[in-house]
Tab-separated table of C-alpha atoms and ligand atoms in Angstrom:
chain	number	residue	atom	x	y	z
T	44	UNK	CA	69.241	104.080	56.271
T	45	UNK	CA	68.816	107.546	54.716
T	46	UNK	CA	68.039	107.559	51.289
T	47	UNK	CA	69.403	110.339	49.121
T	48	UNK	CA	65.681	112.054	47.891
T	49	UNK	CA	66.337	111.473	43.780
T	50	UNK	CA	68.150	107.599	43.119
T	51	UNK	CA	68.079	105.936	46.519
T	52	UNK	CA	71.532	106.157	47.117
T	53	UNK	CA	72.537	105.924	50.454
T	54	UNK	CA	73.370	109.188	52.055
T	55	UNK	CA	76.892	108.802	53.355
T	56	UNK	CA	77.804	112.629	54.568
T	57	UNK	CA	74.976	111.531	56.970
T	58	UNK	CA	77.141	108.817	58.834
T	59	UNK	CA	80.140	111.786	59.035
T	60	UNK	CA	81.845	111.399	62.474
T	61	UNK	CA	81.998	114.918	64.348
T	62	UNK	CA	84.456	116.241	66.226
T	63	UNK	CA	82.061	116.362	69.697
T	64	UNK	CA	81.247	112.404	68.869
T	65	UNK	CA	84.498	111.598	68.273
T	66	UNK	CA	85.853	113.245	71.699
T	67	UNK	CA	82.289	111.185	73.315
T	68	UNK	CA	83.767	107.664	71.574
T	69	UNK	CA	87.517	108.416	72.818
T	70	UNK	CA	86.413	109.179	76.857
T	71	UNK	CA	84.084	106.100	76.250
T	72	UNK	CA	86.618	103.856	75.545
T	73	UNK	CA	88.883	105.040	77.518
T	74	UNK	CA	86.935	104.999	80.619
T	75	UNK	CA	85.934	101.539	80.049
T	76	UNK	CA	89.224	100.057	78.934
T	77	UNK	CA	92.185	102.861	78.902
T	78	UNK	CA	92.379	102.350	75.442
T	79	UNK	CA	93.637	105.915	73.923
T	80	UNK	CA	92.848	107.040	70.581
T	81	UNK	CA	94.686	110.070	69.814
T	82	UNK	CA	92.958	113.091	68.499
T	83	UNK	CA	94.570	112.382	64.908
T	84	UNK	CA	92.576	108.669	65.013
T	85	UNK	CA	89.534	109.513	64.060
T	86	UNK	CA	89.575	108.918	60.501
T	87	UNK	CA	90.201	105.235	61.822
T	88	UNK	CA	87.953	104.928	64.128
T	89	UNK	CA	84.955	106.422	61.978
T	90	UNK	CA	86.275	103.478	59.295
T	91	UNK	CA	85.832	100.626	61.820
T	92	UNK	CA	82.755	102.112	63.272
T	93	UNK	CA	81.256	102.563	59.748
T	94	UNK	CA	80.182	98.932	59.270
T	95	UNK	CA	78.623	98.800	62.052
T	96	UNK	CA	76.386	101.740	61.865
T	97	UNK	CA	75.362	100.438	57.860
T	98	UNK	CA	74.575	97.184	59.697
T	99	UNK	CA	72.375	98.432	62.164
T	100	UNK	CA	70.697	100.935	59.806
T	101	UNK	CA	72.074	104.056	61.468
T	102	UNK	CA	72.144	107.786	59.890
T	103	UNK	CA	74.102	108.913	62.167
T	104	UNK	CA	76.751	108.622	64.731
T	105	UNK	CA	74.613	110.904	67.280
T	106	UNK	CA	71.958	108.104	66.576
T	107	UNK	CA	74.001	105.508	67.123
T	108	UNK	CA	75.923	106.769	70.437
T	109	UNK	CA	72.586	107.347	72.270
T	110	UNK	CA	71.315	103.778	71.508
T	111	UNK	CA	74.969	102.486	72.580
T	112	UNK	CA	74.281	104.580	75.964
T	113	UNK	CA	70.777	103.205	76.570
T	114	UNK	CA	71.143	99.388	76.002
T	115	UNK	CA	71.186	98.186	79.255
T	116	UNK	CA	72.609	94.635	78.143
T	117	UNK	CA	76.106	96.690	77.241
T	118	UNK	CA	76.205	94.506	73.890
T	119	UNK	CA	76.344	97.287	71.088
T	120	UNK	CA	79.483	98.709	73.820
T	121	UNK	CA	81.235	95.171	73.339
T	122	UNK	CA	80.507	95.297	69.397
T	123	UNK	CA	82.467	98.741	69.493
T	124	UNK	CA	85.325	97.775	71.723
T	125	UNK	CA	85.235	94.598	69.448
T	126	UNK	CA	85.099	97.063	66.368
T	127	UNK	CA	87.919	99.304	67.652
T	128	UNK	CA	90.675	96.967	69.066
T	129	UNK	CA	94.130	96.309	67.324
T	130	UNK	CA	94.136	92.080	67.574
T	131	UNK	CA	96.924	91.440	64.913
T	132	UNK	CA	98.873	88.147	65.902
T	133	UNK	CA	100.365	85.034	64.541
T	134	UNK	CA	102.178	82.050	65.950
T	135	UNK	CA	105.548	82.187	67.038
T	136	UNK	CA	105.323	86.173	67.114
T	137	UNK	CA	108.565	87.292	68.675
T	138	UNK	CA	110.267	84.165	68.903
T	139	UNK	CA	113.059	84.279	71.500
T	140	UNK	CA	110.549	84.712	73.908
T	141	UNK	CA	109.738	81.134	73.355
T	142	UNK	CA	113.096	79.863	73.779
T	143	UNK	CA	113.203	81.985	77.144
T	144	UNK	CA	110.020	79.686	78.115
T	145	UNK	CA	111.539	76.657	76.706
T	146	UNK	CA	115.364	77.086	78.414
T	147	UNK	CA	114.450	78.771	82.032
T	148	UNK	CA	111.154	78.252	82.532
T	149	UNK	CA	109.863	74.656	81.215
T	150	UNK	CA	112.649	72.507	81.623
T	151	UNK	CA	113.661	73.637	84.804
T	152	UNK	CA	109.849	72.808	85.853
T	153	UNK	CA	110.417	69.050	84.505
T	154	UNK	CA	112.674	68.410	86.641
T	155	UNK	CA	110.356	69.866	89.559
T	156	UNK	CA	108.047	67.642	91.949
T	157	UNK	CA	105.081	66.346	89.809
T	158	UNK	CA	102.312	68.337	91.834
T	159	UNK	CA	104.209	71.731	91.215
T	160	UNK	CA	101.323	74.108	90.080
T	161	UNK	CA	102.579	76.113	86.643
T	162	UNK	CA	100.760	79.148	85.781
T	163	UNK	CA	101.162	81.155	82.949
T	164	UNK	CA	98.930	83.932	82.018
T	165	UNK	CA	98.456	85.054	78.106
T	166	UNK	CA	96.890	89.084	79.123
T	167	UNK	CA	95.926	91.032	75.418
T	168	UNK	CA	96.091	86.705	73.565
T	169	UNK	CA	93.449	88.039	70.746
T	170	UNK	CA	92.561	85.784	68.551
T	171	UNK	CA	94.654	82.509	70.596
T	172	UNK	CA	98.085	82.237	68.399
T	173	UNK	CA	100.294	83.227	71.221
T	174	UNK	CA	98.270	80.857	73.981
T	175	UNK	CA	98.407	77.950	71.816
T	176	UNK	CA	101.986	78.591	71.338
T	177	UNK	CA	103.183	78.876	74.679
T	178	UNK	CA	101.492	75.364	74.759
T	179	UNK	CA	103.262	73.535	71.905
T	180	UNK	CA	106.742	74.550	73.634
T	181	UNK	CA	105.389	74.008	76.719
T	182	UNK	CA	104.768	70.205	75.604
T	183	UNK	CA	107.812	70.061	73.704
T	184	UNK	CA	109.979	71.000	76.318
T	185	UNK	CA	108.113	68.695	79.243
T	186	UNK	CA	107.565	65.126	78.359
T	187	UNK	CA	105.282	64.418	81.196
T	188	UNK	CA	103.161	67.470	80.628
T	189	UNK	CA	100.059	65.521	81.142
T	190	UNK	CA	100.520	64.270	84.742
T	191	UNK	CA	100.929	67.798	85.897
T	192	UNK	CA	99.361	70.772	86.943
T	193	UNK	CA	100.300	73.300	84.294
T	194	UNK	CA	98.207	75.595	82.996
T	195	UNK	CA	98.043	78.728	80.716
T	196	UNK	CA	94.992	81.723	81.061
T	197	UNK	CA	94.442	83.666	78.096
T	198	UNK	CA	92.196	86.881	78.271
T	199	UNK	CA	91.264	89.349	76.476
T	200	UNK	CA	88.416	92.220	76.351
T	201	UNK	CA	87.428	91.601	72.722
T	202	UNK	CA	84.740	88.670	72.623
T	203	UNK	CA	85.208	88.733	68.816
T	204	UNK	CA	88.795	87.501	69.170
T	205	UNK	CA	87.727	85.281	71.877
T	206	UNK	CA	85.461	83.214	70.038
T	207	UNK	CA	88.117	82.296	67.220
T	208	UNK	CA	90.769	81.580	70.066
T	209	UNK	CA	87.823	79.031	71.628
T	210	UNK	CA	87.088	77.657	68.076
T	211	UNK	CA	90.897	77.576	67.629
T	212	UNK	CA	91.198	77.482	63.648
T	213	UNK	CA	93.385	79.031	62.132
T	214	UNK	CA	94.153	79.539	58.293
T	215	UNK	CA	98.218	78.651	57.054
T	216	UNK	CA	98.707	82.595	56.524
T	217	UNK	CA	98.693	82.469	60.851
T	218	UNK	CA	101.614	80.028	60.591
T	219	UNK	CA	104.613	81.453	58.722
T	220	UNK	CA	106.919	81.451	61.474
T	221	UNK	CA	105.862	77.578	62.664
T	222	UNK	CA	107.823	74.646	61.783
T	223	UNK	CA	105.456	72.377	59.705
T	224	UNK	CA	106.494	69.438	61.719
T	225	UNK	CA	104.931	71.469	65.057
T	226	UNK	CA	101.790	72.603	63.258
T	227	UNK	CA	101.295	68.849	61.843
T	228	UNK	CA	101.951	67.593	65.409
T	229	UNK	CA	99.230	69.908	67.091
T	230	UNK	CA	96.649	70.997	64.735
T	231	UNK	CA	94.251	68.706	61.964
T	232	UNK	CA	93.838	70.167	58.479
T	233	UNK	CA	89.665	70.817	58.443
T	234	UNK	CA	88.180	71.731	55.243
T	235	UNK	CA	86.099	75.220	55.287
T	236	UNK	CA	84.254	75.923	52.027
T	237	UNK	CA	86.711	74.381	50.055
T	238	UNK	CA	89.745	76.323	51.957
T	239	UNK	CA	91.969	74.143	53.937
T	240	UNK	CA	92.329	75.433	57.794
T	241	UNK	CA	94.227	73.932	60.815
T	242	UNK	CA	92.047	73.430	64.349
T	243	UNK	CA	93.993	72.655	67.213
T	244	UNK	CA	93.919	69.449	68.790
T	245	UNK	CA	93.199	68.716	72.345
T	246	UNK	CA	97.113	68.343	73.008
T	247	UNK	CA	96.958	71.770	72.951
T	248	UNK	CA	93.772	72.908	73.607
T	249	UNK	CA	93.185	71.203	77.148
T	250	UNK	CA	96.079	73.381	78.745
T	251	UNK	CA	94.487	76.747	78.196
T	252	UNK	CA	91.478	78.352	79.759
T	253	UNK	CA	90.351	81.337	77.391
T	254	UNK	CA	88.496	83.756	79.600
T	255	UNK	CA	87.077	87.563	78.526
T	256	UNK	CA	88.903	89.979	80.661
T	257	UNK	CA	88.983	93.742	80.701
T	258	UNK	CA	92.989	94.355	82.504
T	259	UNK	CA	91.276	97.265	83.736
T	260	UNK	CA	88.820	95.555	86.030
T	261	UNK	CA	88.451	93.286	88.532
T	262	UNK	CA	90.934	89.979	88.067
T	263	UNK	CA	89.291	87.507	89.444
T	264	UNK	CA	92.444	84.905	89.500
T	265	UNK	CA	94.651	83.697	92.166
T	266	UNK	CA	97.797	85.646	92.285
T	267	UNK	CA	100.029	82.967	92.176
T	268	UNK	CA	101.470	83.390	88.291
T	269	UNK	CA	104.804	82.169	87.220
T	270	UNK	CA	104.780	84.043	84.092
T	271	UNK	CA	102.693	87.107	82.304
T	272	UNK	CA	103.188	87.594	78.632
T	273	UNK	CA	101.315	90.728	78.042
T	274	UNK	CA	103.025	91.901	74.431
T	275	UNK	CA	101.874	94.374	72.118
T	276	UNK	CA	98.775	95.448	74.500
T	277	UNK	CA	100.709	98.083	76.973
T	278	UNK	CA	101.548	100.337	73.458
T	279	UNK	CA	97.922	101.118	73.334
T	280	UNK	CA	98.047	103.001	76.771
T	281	UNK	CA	98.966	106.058	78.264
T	282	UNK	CA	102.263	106.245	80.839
T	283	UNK	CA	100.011	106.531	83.563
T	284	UNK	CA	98.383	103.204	83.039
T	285	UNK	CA	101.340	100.821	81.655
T	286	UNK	CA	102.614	101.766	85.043
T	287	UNK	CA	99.371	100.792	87.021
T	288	UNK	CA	99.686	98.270	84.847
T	289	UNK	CA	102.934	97.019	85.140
T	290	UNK	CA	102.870	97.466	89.051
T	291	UNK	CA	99.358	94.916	89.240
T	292	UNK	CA	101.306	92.310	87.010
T	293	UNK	CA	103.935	92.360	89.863
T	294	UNK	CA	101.243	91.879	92.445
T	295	UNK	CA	100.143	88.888	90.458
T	296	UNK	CA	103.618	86.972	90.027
T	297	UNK	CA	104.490	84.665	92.290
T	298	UNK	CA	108.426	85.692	93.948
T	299	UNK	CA	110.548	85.252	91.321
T	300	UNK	CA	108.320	84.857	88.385
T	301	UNK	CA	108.696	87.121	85.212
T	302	UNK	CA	106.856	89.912	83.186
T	303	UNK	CA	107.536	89.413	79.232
T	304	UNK	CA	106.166	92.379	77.223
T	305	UNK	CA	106.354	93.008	73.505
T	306	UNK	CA	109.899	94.431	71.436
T	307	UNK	CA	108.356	97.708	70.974
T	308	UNK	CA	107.457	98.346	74.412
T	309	UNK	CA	109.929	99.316	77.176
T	310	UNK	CA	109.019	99.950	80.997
T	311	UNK	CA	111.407	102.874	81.231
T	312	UNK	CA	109.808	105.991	82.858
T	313	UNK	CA	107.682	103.642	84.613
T	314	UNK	CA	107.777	103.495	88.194
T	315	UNK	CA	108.169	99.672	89.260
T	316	UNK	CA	109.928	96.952	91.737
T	317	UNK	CA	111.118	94.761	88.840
T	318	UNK	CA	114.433	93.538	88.677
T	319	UNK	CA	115.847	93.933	84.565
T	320	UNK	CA	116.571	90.464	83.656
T	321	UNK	CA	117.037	90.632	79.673
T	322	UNK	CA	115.416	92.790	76.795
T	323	UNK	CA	111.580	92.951	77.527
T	324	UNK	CA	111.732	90.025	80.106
T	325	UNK	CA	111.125	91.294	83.673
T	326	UNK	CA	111.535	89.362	87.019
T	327	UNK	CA	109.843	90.063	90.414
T	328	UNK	CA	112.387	89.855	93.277
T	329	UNK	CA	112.630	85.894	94.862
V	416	SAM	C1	97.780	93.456	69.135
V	416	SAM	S1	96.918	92.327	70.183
V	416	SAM	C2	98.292	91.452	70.897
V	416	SAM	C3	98.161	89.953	70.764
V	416	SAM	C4	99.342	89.128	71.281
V	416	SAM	N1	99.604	89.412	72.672
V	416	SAM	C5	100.578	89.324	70.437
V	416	SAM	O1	101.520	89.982	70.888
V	416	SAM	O2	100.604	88.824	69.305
V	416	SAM	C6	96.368	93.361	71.525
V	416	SAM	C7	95.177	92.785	72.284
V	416	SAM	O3	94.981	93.490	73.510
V	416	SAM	C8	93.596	93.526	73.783
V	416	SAM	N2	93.277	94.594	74.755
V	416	SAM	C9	93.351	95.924	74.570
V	416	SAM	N3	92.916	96.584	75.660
V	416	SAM	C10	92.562	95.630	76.566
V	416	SAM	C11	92.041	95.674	77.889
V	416	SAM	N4	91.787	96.828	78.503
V	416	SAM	N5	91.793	94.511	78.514
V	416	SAM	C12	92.043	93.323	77.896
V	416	SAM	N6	92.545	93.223	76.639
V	416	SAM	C13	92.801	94.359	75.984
V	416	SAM	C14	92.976	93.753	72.410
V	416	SAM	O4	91.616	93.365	72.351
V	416	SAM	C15	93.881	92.916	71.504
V	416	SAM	O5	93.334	91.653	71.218
């Protein structure tokens, strides 16, 4: 850290965020994950990046960039992806997408063949809330959940996130929207310095794989899904990649499954195969 020269202060003009290292983070990023910042953004992004350079003991973002670019390991790259993605989420979030789950897809499954495969995939899950819901409907709506082969995947390129999904404790704040008697059902009040959380229990937890996936890669999965809830992650792309996007996801689905995305986002201007089948609920032809 750069003292100032007369009280030790540190120097913070040092740690100012250019315009030319701002335009260097923004191809960065969206190289590696299509994430796009627009040019009005980088107030934000110097703010999240900011802890990380006073942790590290950086002066300076030019500093700091060239030891991102040489670490072979690609760690400090997945502490700034970590640093710059949006991972707000709660339980329940957007809750008639639930009762879609519940009504057309899960009850219409228990009444399949017990060795029907399920698959549901969780793509942009942060920090777990929306896996571990799907799962409480999910057993809710099939009684015999545990004799079958369901399953849900839940991915997501920040390992940050991923760790508290794996953990999967939560504090009550994460459960407005929950009925108590479903959080008491599925999750075990654990005492953290003093602060009472809620850790799911292996009702839930044994249902969902959490894996660390960048949707702009290689998906390494079978493409045999039923469903792919990918909400509130397609907002933080351009066109041109919700509809690669969008057009993968229908590769993925099985005939007949269904795309949910988020309220906010639409698929209109996008160039795609998928029949409209309600609001934000999308469904690959049978
Ligand atoms: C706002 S959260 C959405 C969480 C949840 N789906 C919901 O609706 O509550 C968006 C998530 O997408 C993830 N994400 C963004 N770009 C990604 C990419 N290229 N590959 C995988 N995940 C990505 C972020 O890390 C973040 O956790």
């Amino acid at each position: 850290m750069a003292p100032d020269s007369n009280n030790q202060q540190p120097d913070f003009t040092a740690r100012e965020l250019t315009d030319t290292e701002y335009e260097e983070i923004r191809l960065m990023i969206y190289n590696l994950c299509r994430l796009s910042f627009d040019k009005d953004k980088k107030q934000l992004v110097q703010y999240r990046l900011g802890k990380r350079l006073r942790d590290l003991g950086f002066d300076s973002y030019r500093q700091y960039l060239k030891f991102v670019k040489s670490q072979e390991s690609g760690e400090e790259l997945t502490a700034l992806i970590n640093a710059l993605t949006t991972n707000l989420t709660y339980f329940f979030r957007e809750p008639d997408h639930y009762d879609f789950l519940t009504e057309e897809i899960f009850k219409p499954y228990s009444k399949m063949p017990r060795d029907t495969r399920l698959r549901l995939w969780s793509a942009g899950c942060a920090s777990g809330e929306e896996a571990y819901t799907i799962a409480m409907v999910m057993r809710e709506a099939i009684p015999d959940l545990e004799r079958r082969d369901a399953l849900i995947l839940a991915t997501d390129i920040s390992t940050r996130v991923l760790d508290i999904a794996r953990k999967g404790i939560y504090t009550i704040e994460r459960f407005k929207d929950t009925p108590d008697a479903l959080r008491e059902k599925y999750f075990e009040p654990v005492d953290i310095n003093g602060q009472t959380h809620f850790r799911a229990l292996p009702s839930l937890t044994q249902f969902i794989r959490f894996r660390h996936l960048n949707l702009m890669g290689e998906w390494p999965m079978k493409n045999d899904m039923d469903v792919i809830i990918c909400r509130n992650v397609m907002i933080y792309f351009d066109r041109e990649t919700q509809g690669l996007l969008v057009n993968r996801y229908y590769e993925q689905l099985k005939p007949g499954g269904f795309l949910i995305v988020g309220h906010s986002e639409t698929l209109t201007g996008v160039k795609h195969a998928y029949e409209h089948y309600k609001k934000t609920i999308h469904k690959k032809s049978e």
